[in-house]
mmCIF file of C-alpha atoms in Angstrom:
data_model
loop_
_atom_site.group_PDB
_atom_site.id
_atom_site.type_symbol
_atom_site.label_atom_id
_atom_site.label_comp_id
_atom_site.label_asym_id
_atom_site.label_seq_id
_atom_site.Cartn_x
_atom_site.Cartn_y
_atom_site.Cartn_z
ATOM 1 C CA MET F 1 -0.003 -0.245 -0.040
ATOM 2 C CA LYS F 2 1.105 3.581 -0.477
ATOM 3 C CA ILE F 3 1.749 5.859 2.357
ATOM 4 C CA ILE F 4 -0.367 8.719 0.590
ATOM 5 C CA ASP F 5 -3.401 6.327 0.694
ATOM 6 C CA LEU F 6 -2.937 5.444 4.186
ATOM 7 C CA LEU F 7 -2.504 9.607 5.396
ATOM 8 C CA HIS F 8 -5.469 9.982 3.680
ATOM 9 C CA ARG F 9 -7.335 8.119 6.006
ATOM 10 C CA ARG F 10 -5.921 9.313 9.232
ATOM 11 C CA PRO F 11 -3.074 10.738 11.310
ATOM 12 C CA THR F 12 0.160 7.749 10.713
ATOM 13 C CA LEU F 13 2.744 6.360 13.493
ATOM 14 C CA SER F 14 5.681 5.586 11.808
ATOM 15 C CA PHE F 15 9.154 4.864 13.169
ATOM 16 C CA GLU F 16 12.826 5.321 11.298
ATOM 17 C CA ILE F 17 15.544 2.648 11.704
ATOM 18 C CA PHE F 18 18.903 2.235 10.692
ATOM 19 C CA PRO F 19 20.812 -0.642 9.091
ATOM 20 C CA PRO F 20 23.238 -1.545 11.970
ATOM 21 C CA LYS F 21 26.850 -0.449 11.650
ATOM 22 C CA ASN F 22 28.723 -3.442 12.284
ATOM 23 C CA HIS F 23 32.172 -3.955 10.764
ATOM 24 C CA ASP F 24 31.835 -7.601 9.944
ATOM 25 C CA GLY F 25 28.458 -6.593 8.009
ATOM 26 C CA ASP F 26 26.196 -8.929 9.869
ATOM 27 C CA ILE F 27 22.723 -6.522 10.186
ATOM 28 C CA SER F 28 20.905 -9.694 11.873
ATOM 29 C CA SER F 29 20.585 -7.313 15.178
ATOM 30 C CA ILE F 30 18.364 -4.797 13.099
ATOM 31 C CA TYR F 31 15.611 -8.010 13.107
ATOM 32 C CA GLN F 32 15.299 -8.277 16.999
ATOM 33 C CA THR F 33 14.516 -4.559 16.815
ATOM 34 C CA ILE F 34 11.554 -4.728 13.933
ATOM 35 C CA ASP F 35 10.167 -7.905 16.095
ATOM 36 C CA GLU F 36 9.790 -5.478 18.803
ATOM 37 C CA LEU F 37 8.402 -2.440 17.003
ATOM 38 C CA ALA F 38 6.166 -4.661 15.187
ATOM 39 C CA LYS F 39 4.376 -5.153 18.324
ATOM 40 C CA LEU F 40 3.753 -1.506 18.272
ATOM 41 C CA LYS F 41 1.476 -1.765 14.893
ATOM 42 C CA PRO F 42 3.006 1.390 13.029
ATOM 43 C CA ASP F 43 1.703 2.368 9.944
ATOM 44 C CA PHE F 44 5.131 1.763 8.332
ATOM 45 C CA ILE F 45 9.014 1.874 9.176
ATOM 46 C CA SER F 46 11.348 3.660 7.440
ATOM 47 C CA VAL F 47 14.796 2.724 6.666
ATOM 48 C CA THR F 48 17.845 4.953 6.363
ATOM 49 C CA TYR F 49 20.390 5.160 3.137
ATOM 50 C CA GLY F 50 24.090 5.583 3.961
ATOM 51 C CA ALA F 51 25.726 8.642 2.781
ATOM 52 C CA GLY F 52 26.823 8.324 -0.953
ATOM 53 C CA GLY F 53 24.688 4.563 -0.830
ATOM 54 C CA SER F 54 26.887 3.561 1.688
ATOM 55 C CA THR F 55 24.606 0.767 3.036
ATOM 56 C CA THR F 56 22.587 0.238 -0.412
ATOM 57 C CA GLU F 57 22.159 -3.543 -0.551
ATOM 58 C CA ASN F 58 20.960 -3.255 3.604
ATOM 59 C CA THR F 59 18.676 -0.455 2.845
ATOM 60 C CA VAL F 60 16.546 -2.638 0.291
ATOM 61 C CA GLU F 61 17.035 -5.929 2.121
ATOM 62 C CA ILE F 62 15.518 -4.504 5.446
ATOM 63 C CA ALA F 63 12.847 -2.950 3.640
ATOM 64 C CA SER F 64 11.907 -5.525 1.625
ATOM 65 C CA LYS F 65 11.791 -8.342 5.165
ATOM 66 C CA ILE F 66 9.561 -5.412 6.872
ATOM 67 C CA LYS F 67 7.121 -5.173 3.422
ATOM 68 C CA ASN F 68 7.414 -9.053 2.932
ATOM 69 C CA GLU F 69 7.944 -10.568 6.119
ATOM 70 C CA TYR F 70 6.254 -8.235 8.452
ATOM 71 C CA SER F 71 3.774 -7.320 6.498
ATOM 72 C CA ILE F 72 4.407 -3.637 7.630
ATOM 73 C CA GLU F 73 4.431 -1.111 5.101
ATOM 74 C CA ALA F 74 8.171 -0.388 4.153
ATOM 75 C CA VAL F 75 9.658 3.252 3.209
ATOM 76 C CA ALA F 76 13.241 2.981 1.627
ATOM 77 C CA HIS F 77 14.934 6.025 1.824
ATOM 78 C CA LEU F 78 17.026 6.903 -1.702
ATOM 79 C CA SER F 79 19.637 9.695 -1.817
ATOM 80 C CA CYS F 80 21.118 11.137 -5.456
ATOM 81 C CA ILE F 81 24.044 13.385 -4.523
ATOM 82 C CA ASP F 82 26.753 10.869 -5.442
ATOM 83 C CA ALA F 83 24.873 8.786 -8.058
ATOM 84 C CA THR F 84 24.826 8.302 -11.544
ATOM 85 C CA PRO F 85 21.159 7.024 -13.387
ATOM 86 C CA GLU F 86 22.746 3.799 -13.440
ATOM 87 C CA GLN F 87 23.066 3.369 -10.222
ATOM 88 C CA LEU F 88 19.513 4.614 -9.081
ATOM 89 C CA ILE F 89 17.922 2.328 -11.957
ATOM 90 C CA ARG F 90 19.716 -0.586 -10.041
ATOM 91 C CA VAL F 91 18.297 0.369 -6.664
ATOM 92 C CA LEU F 92 15.001 1.391 -7.746
ATOM 93 C CA ASP F 93 14.681 -2.087 -9.615
ATOM 94 C CA SER F 94 15.723 -3.803 -6.944
ATOM 95 C CA LEU F 95 12.774 -1.870 -5.044
ATOM 96 C CA LYS F 96 10.472 -2.971 -7.219
ATOM 97 C CA ALA F 97 11.197 -6.475 -7.594
ATOM 98 C CA ASN F 98 10.896 -7.042 -3.949
ATOM 99 C CA ASN F 99 7.410 -5.014 -4.045
ATOM 100 C CA ILE F 100 8.315 -1.947 -2.224
ATOM 101 C CA GLU F 101 6.025 1.155 -3.332
ATOM 102 C CA ASN F 102 7.053 3.658 -0.910
ATOM 103 C CA VAL F 103 10.640 5.885 -1.478
ATOM 104 C CA LEU F 104 11.609 8.957 0.594
ATOM 105 C CA ALA F 105 13.805 11.232 -2.030
ATOM 106 C CA LEU F 106 16.665 12.929 -0.617
ATOM 107 C CA ARG F 107 19.861 14.656 -1.675
ATOM 108 C CA GLY F 108 21.550 13.209 0.804
ATOM 109 C CA ASP F 109 24.332 14.017 2.893
ATOM 110 C CA TYR F 110 27.956 14.218 1.344
ATOM 111 C CA PRO F 111 29.778 10.851 1.887
ATOM 112 C CA ARG F 112 33.426 10.798 3.540
ATOM 113 C CA GLY F 113 35.779 11.681 1.423
ATOM 114 C CA TYR F 114 33.632 13.451 -1.048
ATOM 115 C CA ASP F 115 35.249 15.800 -3.466
ATOM 116 C CA PRO F 116 32.823 17.958 -5.921
ATOM 117 C CA MET F 117 35.667 17.779 -8.442
ATOM 118 C CA LYS F 118 35.397 14.465 -8.975
ATOM 119 C CA ALA F 119 32.082 13.064 -8.010
ATOM 120 C CA PRO F 120 29.209 12.663 -10.377
ATOM 121 C CA HIS F 121 27.065 16.149 -10.926
ATOM 122 C CA TYR F 122 23.233 14.385 -12.216
ATOM 123 C CA TYR F 123 21.613 15.332 -9.359
ATOM 124 C CA LYS F 124 22.567 18.058 -6.972
ATOM 125 C CA TYR F 125 18.747 18.243 -5.169
ATOM 126 C CA ALA F 126 16.200 15.762 -4.402
ATOM 127 C CA SER F 127 13.637 17.195 -6.517
ATOM 128 C CA GLU F 128 15.635 16.222 -9.564
ATOM 129 C CA LEU F 129 15.484 12.539 -7.969
ATOM 130 C CA ASN F 130 11.940 12.731 -7.788
ATOM 131 C CA ASP F 131 11.923 13.629 -11.185
ATOM 132 C CA PHE F 132 13.736 11.057 -12.376
ATOM 133 C CA ILE F 133 11.837 8.468 -10.618
ATOM 134 C CA SER F 134 8.402 9.631 -11.796
ATOM 135 C CA LYS F 135 9.494 9.424 -15.208
ATOM 136 C CA ASN F 136 11.391 6.448 -15.533
ATOM 137 C CA TYR F 137 8.987 4.741 -12.964
ATOM 138 C CA PRO F 138 5.106 6.692 -13.403
ATOM 139 C CA ASP F 139 2.903 5.396 -10.713
ATOM 140 C CA THR F 140 5.132 2.749 -9.382
ATOM 141 C CA PHE F 141 6.242 4.634 -6.110
ATOM 142 C CA CYS F 142 4.609 6.785 -3.341
ATOM 143 C CA LEU F 143 7.786 9.903 -3.046
ATOM 144 C CA SER F 144 8.093 11.677 -0.177
ATOM 145 C CA GLY F 145 10.581 14.124 0.669
ATOM 146 C CA ALA F 146 12.245 16.130 3.756
ATOM 147 C CA CYS F 147 11.451 19.153 5.238
ATOM 148 C CA TYR F 148 12.769 21.499 7.807
ATOM 149 C CA PRO F 149 10.633 23.421 10.422
ATOM 150 C CA GLU F 150 13.567 25.684 11.294
ATOM 151 C CA VAL F 151 14.939 26.276 7.674
ATOM 152 C CA HIS F 152 17.274 24.152 5.897
ATOM 153 C CA GLN F 153 20.737 25.065 6.999
ATOM 154 C CA GLU F 154 22.261 25.574 3.437
ATOM 155 C CA ALA F 155 18.855 27.710 2.472
ATOM 156 C CA ALA F 156 19.642 31.434 2.921
ATOM 157 C CA SER F 157 16.074 32.000 4.152
ATOM 158 C CA LEU F 158 12.433 30.653 5.220
ATOM 159 C CA GLU F 159 11.071 31.836 1.865
ATOM 160 C CA GLU F 160 14.068 30.414 -0.005
ATOM 161 C CA ASP F 161 13.698 26.954 1.689
ATOM 162 C CA LEU F 162 9.861 27.008 0.904
ATOM 163 C CA ILE F 163 10.311 27.432 -3.050
ATOM 164 C CA ALA F 164 12.818 24.552 -2.838
ATOM 165 C CA LEU F 165 10.040 22.409 -1.091
ATOM 166 C CA LYS F 166 7.313 23.622 -3.582
ATOM 167 C CA LYS F 167 9.663 21.994 -6.395
ATOM 168 C CA LYS F 168 10.442 18.910 -4.161
ATOM 169 C CA VAL F 169 6.555 18.598 -4.583
ATOM 170 C CA ASP F 170 6.011 19.700 -7.494
ATOM 171 C CA ALA F 171 8.316 17.018 -9.310
ATOM 172 C CA GLY F 172 6.239 14.137 -7.417
ATOM 173 C CA ALA F 173 6.741 13.925 -3.538
ATOM 174 C CA GLU F 174 2.957 13.097 -2.125
ATOM 175 C CA TYR F 175 4.148 13.885 1.427
ATOM 176 C CA LEU F 176 6.646 15.334 3.626
ATOM 177 C CA ILE F 177 8.555 14.262 6.941
ATOM 178 C CA THR F 178 10.172 17.021 8.888
ATOM 179 C CA GLN F 179 13.540 17.178 10.310
ATOM 180 C CA ILE F 180 13.615 16.817 14.008
ATOM 181 C CA PHE F 181 12.518 19.858 15.828
ATOM 182 C CA PHE F 182 11.443 20.516 19.546
ATOM 183 C CA ASP F 183 9.411 23.639 19.394
ATOM 184 C CA ASN F 184 5.944 22.859 17.384
ATOM 185 C CA ASN F 185 5.724 26.345 16.583
ATOM 186 C CA TYR F 186 8.106 26.204 14.232
ATOM 187 C CA TYR F 187 6.023 22.846 12.644
ATOM 188 C CA TYR F 188 3.278 25.275 13.069
ATOM 189 C CA ARG F 189 4.593 27.930 11.124
ATOM 190 C CA LEU F 190 5.993 25.697 8.276
ATOM 191 C CA VAL F 191 2.926 24.433 7.780
ATOM 192 C CA ARG F 192 1.157 27.464 7.757
ATOM 193 C CA GLU F 193 3.789 28.998 5.743
ATOM 194 C CA ALA F 194 3.667 26.097 2.861
ATOM 195 C CA ARG F 195 -0.135 26.026 2.619
ATOM 196 C CA ILE F 196 -0.280 29.489 1.853
ATOM 197 C CA ARG F 197 2.112 29.159 -1.137
ATOM 198 C CA GLY F 198 0.559 26.050 -2.193
ATOM 199 C CA ILE F 199 2.190 22.996 -1.047
ATOM 200 C CA ASN F 200 -1.041 20.947 0.061
ATOM 201 C CA VAL F 201 0.760 17.302 0.790
ATOM 202 C CA PRO F 202 0.452 16.034 4.243
ATOM 203 C CA ILE F 203 3.719 16.936 6.625
ATOM 204 C CA ILE F 204 4.198 14.613 8.889
ATOM 205 C CA ALA F 205 6.072 15.674 11.944
ATOM 206 C CA GLY F 206 9.737 14.068 12.727
ATOM 207 C CA ILE F 207 10.170 13.660 16.780
ATOM 208 C CA MET F 208 13.464 12.647 18.652
ATOM 209 C CA PRO F 209 13.265 11.632 21.744
ATOM 210 C CA ALA F 210 15.898 13.404 23.554
ATOM 211 C CA THR F 211 17.440 10.447 25.929
ATOM 212 C CA ASN F 212 20.863 11.541 25.630
ATOM 213 C CA SER F 213 22.166 14.964 26.205
ATOM 214 C CA LYS F 214 25.562 14.498 24.439
ATOM 215 C CA SER F 215 23.787 12.716 21.397
ATOM 216 C CA LEU F 216 21.113 15.184 21.563
ATOM 217 C CA LEU F 217 23.325 18.461 21.529
ATOM 218 C CA ASN F 218 25.324 16.756 18.653
ATOM 219 C CA ILE F 219 22.401 15.974 16.395
ATOM 220 C CA ALA F 220 20.825 19.278 17.172
ATOM 221 C CA LYS F 221 24.125 21.187 16.317
ATOM 222 C CA LEU F 222 23.929 19.178 13.033
ATOM 223 C CA SER F 223 20.429 19.936 12.248
ATOM 224 C CA GLY F 224 20.741 23.417 13.181
ATOM 225 C CA CYS F 225 17.264 22.957 15.636
ATOM 226 C CA ASN F 226 17.262 24.998 18.778
ATOM 227 C CA ILE F 227 16.838 23.193 22.376
ATOM 228 C CA PRO F 228 14.003 24.965 23.793
ATOM 229 C CA TYR F 229 14.729 26.644 27.185
ATOM 230 C CA ASN F 230 12.552 24.223 29.600
ATOM 231 C CA LEU F 231 14.140 21.176 27.880
ATOM 232 C CA SER F 232 17.569 22.818 27.757
ATOM 233 C CA ALA F 233 17.172 23.085 31.875
ATOM 234 C CA SER F 234 16.240 19.611 32.035
ATOM 235 C CA ILE F 235 19.207 18.342 30.223
ATOM 236 C CA GLU F 236 21.400 20.540 32.066
ATOM 237 C CA ARG F 237 19.851 19.318 35.840
ATOM 238 C CA PHE F 238 19.792 15.603 34.604
ATOM 239 C CA LYS F 239 22.285 15.050 32.418
ATOM 240 C CA SER F 240 24.679 13.022 34.628
ATOM 241 C CA ASN F 241 21.776 10.693 35.319
ATOM 242 C CA PRO F 242 21.164 8.302 32.419
ATOM 243 C CA GLN F 243 17.594 7.347 33.599
ATOM 244 C CA ALA F 244 16.417 10.725 34.677
ATOM 245 C CA MET F 245 17.701 11.913 31.181
ATOM 246 C CA LYS F 246 15.398 8.891 29.247
ATOM 247 C CA GLU F 247 12.673 10.314 31.647
ATOM 248 C CA VAL F 248 13.199 13.901 30.587
ATOM 249 C CA GLY F 249 13.506 12.734 26.848
ATOM 250 C CA MET F 250 10.369 10.444 26.817
ATOM 251 C CA ASN F 251 8.265 12.491 28.621
ATOM 252 C CA TYR F 252 8.833 15.564 26.409
ATOM 253 C CA ALA F 253 8.670 13.790 23.256
ATOM 254 C CA THR F 254 5.190 12.641 24.403
ATOM 255 C CA ASN F 255 3.866 16.173 25.326
ATOM 256 C CA GLN F 256 5.306 17.342 22.091
ATOM 257 C CA ILE F 257 3.048 14.258 20.572
ATOM 258 C CA ILE F 258 -0.145 15.027 22.274
ATOM 259 C CA ASP F 259 0.095 18.564 21.434
ATOM 260 C CA LEU F 260 0.497 17.819 17.682
ATOM 261 C CA ILE F 261 -2.360 15.373 17.334
ATOM 262 C CA THR F 262 -4.324 17.845 19.412
ATOM 263 C CA ASN F 263 -3.745 20.415 16.733
ATOM 264 C CA GLY F 264 -4.319 17.964 13.514
ATOM 265 C CA VAL F 265 -0.897 16.681 12.650
ATOM 266 C CA ASP F 266 -1.022 14.678 9.529
ATOM 267 C CA GLY F 267 1.400 11.881 11.430
ATOM 268 C CA ILE F 268 4.022 11.391 13.929
ATOM 269 C CA HIS F 269 7.117 9.542 12.763
ATOM 270 C CA LEU F 270 9.715 8.820 15.489
ATOM 271 C CA TYR F 271 13.684 8.448 14.812
ATOM 272 C CA THR F 272 13.672 6.028 16.920
ATOM 273 C CA MET F 273 17.969 5.437 16.747
ATOM 274 C CA ASN F 274 17.149 1.904 16.748
ATOM 275 C CA ASN F 275 15.893 2.089 20.337
ATOM 276 C CA VAL F 276 13.470 -0.247 21.118
ATOM 277 C CA GLU F 277 12.454 0.851 24.757
ATOM 278 C CA THR F 278 12.160 4.625 23.628
ATOM 279 C CA ALA F 279 9.701 3.908 20.674
ATOM 280 C CA THR F 280 7.996 1.181 23.117
ATOM 281 C CA ARG F 281 7.199 3.339 26.302
ATOM 282 C CA ILE F 282 6.033 6.578 24.330
ATOM 283 C CA THR F 283 3.676 4.638 22.009
ATOM 284 C CA ASN F 284 2.177 2.935 25.100
ATOM 285 C CA SER F 285 1.650 6.252 26.848
ATOM 286 C CA ILE F 286 -0.305 7.573 24.197
ATOM 287 C CA SER F 287 -1.980 4.438 23.093
ATOM 288 C CA ASN F 288 -5.487 6.009 24.127
ATOM 289 C CA ILE F 289 -4.984 9.279 22.368
ATOM 290 C CA LEU F 290 -3.824 7.133 18.995
ATOM 291 C CA ALA F 291 -6.936 4.916 19.834
ATOM 292 C CA SER F 292 -9.298 8.301 19.423
ATOM 293 C CA CYS F 293 -7.660 8.805 15.766
ATOM 294 C CA ASN F 294 -9.169 5.322 14.918
ATOM 295 C CA ARG F 295 -5.916 3.631 14.821
ATOM 296 C CA LYS F 296 -5.560 -0.064 15.995
ATOM 297 C CA VAL F 297 -3.343 0.037 18.984
#
């Protein structure tokens, strides 16, 4: 099933996972994670795609198992910054052969050692990847894209970022998933300004529980998102107590989600970092709220 069809029915709940980064190439541990996440009955699970396509085969394999063995819709990430048309065709053919109907099209992060003078320059933007997929695989994949409540770090302004987002949607993105944010007002601003500019596709809110102070600060710096005072104060107070930090992060994320659902969010996408405990506790804490949205829980 295509994700856009689910979004037309009700707010969705989904999780993001990534292929394990084991030196020996063994990815079997991810299936223990999926076993537990499946019990939470998500609408879909997305699987990340490494910089420069560094985990391409693993992404396809994991997405295939999610779809065909766990009977959960899978969204495969696909990036284009260092890709050739031939490489993209191979991945997309493999996804199609494995019955994967949903692709999150991304420009992608620059891979390690990326040399702009030597790297292929077929695609610079996710909108170009959307256009490529739409033309070569008409009516095959439900395409989605990333968006940034606090503006993409490479954009000069919110207006410039929204112009790029409109191009992404016009090129085929049927729904969007936001980068992480900790202040819901940025999400509401994004939705309001996007609608004004004719971007009318569903916008799913990406939420990351702040359960580890060090990783949170690193992620916030990389993604360019602000940390509100009340969350910052809690982190400062409890950063030396890992269990307390877990409670801070999960409670904060839960309250974010409740506020978003109350205000009509299109969907919630949890960046799980492959942490089953966090996803489970948050999902269970909002089970009645999810049920009120006509979701089976």
